[in-house]
PDB file of C-alpha atoms in Angstrom:
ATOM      1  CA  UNK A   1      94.057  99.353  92.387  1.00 36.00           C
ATOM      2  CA  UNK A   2      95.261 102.541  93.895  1.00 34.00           C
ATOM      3  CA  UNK A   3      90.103 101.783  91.639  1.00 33.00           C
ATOM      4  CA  UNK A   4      87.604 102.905  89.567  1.00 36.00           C
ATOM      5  CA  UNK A   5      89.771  98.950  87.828  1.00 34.00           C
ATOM      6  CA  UNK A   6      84.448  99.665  89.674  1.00 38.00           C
ATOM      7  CA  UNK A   7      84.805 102.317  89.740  1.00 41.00           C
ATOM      8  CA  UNK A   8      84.732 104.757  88.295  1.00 40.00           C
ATOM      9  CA  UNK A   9      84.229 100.113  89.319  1.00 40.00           C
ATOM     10  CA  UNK A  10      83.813 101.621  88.342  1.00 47.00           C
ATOM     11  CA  UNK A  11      83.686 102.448  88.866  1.00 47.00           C
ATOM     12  CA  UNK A  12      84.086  98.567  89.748  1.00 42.00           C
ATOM     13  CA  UNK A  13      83.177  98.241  86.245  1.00 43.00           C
ATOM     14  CA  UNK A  14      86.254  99.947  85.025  1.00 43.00           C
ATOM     15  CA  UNK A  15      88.360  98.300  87.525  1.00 44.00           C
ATOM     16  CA  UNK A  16      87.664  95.392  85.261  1.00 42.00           C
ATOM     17  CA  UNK A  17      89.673  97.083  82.713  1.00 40.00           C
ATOM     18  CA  UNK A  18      92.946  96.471  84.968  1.00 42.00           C
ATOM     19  CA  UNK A  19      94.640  93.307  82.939  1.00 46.00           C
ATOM     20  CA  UNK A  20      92.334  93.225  80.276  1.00 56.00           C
ATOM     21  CA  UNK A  21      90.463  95.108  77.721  1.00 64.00           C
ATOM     22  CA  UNK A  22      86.367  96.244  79.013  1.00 70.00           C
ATOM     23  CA  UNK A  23      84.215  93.555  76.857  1.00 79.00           C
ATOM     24  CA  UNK A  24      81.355  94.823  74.736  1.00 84.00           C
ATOM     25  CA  UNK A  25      79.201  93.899  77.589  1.00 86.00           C
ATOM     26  CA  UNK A  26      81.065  96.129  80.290  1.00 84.00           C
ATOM     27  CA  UNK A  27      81.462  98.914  77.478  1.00 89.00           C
ATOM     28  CA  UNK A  28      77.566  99.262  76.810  1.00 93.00           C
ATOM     29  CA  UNK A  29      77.172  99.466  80.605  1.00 93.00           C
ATOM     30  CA  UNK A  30      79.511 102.449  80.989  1.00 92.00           C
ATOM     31  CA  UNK A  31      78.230 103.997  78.054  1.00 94.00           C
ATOM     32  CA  UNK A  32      74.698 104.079  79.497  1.00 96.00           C
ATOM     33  CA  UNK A  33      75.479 105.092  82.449  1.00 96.00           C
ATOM     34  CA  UNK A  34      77.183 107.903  81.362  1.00 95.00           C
ATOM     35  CA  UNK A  35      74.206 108.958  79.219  1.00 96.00           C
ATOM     36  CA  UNK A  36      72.170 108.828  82.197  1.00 97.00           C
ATOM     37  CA  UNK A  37      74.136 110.747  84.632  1.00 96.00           C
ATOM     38  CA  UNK A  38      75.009 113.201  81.822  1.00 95.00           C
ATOM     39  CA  UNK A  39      79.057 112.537  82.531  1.00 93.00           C
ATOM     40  CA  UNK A  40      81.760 112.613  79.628  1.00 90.00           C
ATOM     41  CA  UNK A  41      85.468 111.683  79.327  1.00 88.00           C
ATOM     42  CA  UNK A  42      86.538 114.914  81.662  1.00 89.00           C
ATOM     43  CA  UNK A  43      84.398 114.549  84.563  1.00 89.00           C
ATOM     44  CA  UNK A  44      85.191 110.766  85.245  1.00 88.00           C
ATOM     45  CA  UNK A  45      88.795 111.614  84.642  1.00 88.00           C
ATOM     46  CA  UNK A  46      88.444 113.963  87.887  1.00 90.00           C
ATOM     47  CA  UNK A  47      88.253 111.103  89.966  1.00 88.00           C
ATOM     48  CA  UNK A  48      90.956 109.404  88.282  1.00 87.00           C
ATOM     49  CA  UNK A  49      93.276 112.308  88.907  1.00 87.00           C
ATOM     50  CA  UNK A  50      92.497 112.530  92.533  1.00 85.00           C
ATOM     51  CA  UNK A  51      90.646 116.223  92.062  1.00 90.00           C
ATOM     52  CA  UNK A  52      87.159 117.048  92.895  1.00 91.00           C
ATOM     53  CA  UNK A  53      83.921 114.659  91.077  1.00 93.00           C
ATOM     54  CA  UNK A  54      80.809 115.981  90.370  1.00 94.00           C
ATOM     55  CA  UNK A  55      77.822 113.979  91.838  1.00 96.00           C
ATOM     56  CA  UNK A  56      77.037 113.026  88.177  1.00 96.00           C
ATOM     57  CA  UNK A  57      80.512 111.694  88.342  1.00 95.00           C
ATOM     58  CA  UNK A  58      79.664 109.937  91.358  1.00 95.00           C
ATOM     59  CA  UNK A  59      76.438 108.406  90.521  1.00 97.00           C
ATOM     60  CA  UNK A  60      78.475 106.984  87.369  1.00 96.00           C
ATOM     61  CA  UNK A  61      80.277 104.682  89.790  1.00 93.00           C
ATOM     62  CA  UNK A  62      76.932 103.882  91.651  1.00 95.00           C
ATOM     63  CA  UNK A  63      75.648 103.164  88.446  1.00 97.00           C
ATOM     64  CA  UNK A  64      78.293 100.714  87.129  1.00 93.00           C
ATOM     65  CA  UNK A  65      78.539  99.169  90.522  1.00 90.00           C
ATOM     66  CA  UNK A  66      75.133  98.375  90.471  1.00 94.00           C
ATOM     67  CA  UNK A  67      74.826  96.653  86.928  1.00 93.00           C
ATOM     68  CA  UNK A  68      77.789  94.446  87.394  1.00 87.00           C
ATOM     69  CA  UNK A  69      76.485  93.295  90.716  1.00 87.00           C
ATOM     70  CA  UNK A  70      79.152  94.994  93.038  1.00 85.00           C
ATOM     71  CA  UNK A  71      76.869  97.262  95.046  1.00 89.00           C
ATOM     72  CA  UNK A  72      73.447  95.853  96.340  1.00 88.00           C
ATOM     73  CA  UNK A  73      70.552  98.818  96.857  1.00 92.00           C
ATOM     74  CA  UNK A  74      71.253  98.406 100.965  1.00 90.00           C
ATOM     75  CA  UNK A  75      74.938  99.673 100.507  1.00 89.00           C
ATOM     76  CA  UNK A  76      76.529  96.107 100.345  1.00 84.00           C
ATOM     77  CA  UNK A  77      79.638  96.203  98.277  1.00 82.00           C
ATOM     78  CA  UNK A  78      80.726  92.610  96.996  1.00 78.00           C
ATOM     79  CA  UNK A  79      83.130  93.410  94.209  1.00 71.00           C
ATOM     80  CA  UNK A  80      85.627  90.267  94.838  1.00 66.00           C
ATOM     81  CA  UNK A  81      83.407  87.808  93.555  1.00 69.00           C
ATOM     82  CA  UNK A  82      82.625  90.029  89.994  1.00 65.00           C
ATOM     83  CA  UNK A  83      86.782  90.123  89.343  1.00 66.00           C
ATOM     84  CA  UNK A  84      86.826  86.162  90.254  1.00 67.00           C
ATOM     85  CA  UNK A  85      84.281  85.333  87.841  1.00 71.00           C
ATOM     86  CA  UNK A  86      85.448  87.976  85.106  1.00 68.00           C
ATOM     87  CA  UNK A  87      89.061  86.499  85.097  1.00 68.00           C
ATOM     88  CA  UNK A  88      90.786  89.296  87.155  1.00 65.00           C
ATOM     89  CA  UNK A  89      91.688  86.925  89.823  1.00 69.00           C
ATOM     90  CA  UNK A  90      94.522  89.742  91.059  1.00 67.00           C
ATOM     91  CA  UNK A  91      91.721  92.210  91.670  1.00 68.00           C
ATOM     92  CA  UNK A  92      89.350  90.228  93.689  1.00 67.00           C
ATOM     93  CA  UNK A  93      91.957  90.768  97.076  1.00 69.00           C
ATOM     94  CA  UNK A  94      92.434  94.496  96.524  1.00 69.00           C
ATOM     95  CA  UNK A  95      88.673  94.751  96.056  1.00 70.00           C
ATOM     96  CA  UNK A  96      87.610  92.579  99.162  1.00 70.00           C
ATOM     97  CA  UNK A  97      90.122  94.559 101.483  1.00 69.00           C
ATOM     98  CA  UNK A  98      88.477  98.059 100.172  1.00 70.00           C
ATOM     99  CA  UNK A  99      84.717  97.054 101.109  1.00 67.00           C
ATOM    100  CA  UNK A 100      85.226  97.701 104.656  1.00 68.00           C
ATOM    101  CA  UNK A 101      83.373 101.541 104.589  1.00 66.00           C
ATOM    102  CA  UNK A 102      81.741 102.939 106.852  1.00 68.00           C
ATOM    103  CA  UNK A 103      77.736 103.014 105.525  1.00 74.00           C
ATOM    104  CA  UNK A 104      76.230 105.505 103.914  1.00 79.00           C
ATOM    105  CA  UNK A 105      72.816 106.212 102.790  1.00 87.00           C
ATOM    106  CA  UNK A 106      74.163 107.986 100.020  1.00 94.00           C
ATOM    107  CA  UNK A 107      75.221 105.342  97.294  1.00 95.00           C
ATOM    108  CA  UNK A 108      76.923 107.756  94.782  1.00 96.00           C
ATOM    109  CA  UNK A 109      79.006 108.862  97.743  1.00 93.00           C
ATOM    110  CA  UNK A 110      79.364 104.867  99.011  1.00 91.00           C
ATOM    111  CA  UNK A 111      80.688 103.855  95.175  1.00 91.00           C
ATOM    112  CA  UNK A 112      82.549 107.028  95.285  1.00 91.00           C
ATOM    113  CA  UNK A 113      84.419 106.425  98.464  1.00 88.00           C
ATOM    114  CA  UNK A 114      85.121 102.624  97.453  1.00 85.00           C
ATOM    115  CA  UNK A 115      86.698 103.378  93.778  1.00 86.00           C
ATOM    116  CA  UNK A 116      89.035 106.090  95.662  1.00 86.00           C
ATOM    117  CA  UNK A 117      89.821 102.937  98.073  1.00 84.00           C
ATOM    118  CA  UNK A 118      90.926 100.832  95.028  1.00 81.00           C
ATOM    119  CA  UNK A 119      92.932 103.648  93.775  1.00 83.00           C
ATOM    120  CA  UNK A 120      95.131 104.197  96.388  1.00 84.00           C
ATOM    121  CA  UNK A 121      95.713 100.126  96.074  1.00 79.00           C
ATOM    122  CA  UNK A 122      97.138 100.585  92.621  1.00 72.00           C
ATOM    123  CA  UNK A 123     100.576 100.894  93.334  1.00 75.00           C
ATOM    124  CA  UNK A 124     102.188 100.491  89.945  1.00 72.00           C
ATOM    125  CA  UNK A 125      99.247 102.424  88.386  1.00 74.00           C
ATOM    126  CA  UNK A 126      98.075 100.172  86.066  1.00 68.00           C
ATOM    127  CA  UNK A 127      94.873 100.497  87.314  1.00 67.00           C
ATOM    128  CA  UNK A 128      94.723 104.214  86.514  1.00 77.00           C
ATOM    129  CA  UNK A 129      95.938 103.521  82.939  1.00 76.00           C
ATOM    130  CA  UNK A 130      94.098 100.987  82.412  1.00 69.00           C
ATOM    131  CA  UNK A 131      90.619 102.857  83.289  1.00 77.00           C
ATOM    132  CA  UNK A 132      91.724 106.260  80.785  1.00 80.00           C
ATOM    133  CA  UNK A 133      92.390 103.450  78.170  1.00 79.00           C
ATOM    134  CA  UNK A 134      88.753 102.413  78.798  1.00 79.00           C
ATOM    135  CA  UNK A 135      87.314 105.354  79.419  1.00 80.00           C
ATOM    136  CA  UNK A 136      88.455 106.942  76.219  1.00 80.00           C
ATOM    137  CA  UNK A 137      86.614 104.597  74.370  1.00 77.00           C
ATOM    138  CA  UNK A 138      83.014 105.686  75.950  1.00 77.00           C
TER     139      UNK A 138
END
């Protein structure tokens, strides 16, 4: 995932989105955490095209992360085992080799840091398409 498939997982969340379509489950997830860091279509797009995120932005991914179980509240990312058991087999590598960052106490900036880890995986950038596909639907 050169991903947010968390990111924005969202975004490990949206890294979900890689191979197959965000279920109604992942989709209500996104949608409220969007509403409640006040982020639309544009601002998690940002991230997406490698240009500055706002912390709103940011927060999205901690957000996601933390609902689907991919970010624990002490800074633990454990992503792999969310694509194994959502059927995106092919993600669960690229997401064990990004959880190797460095702590921070700032989990916005930790979920941040790991969906621009994914990215930069996504060689073919399906990822990336993948993600606006999804995140056009919020």
């Amino acid at each position: 995932m050169k991903a947010f498939c968390v990111a924005l997982c969202v975004l490990l969340a949206l890294e979900a989105a890689w191979c197959h379509p965000a279920s109604e489950k992942e989709m209500e997830v996104l949608r409220k955490c969007a509403a409640e860091n006040s982020v639309k279509y544009d601002d998690l797009k940002a991230f997406l095209d490698d240009k500055d995120v706002t912390k709103d932005a940011k927060c999205f991914m901690k957000c996601t992360m933390l609902a689907f179980g991919t970010l624990s509240e002490d800074g633990t990312i454990q992503a792999d085992d969310h694509f194994k058991e959502s059927g995106h087999e092919e993600l669960a590598a690229i997401a064990a080799a990004c959880t190797k960052i460095e702590k921070n106490d700032d989990l916005c900036e930790l979920a941040h840091q790991h969906g621009l880890r994914m990215l930069k995986q996504d060689a073919d950038g399906k990822m990336k398409e993948h993600m606006l596909e999804t995140l056009e639907n919020l």
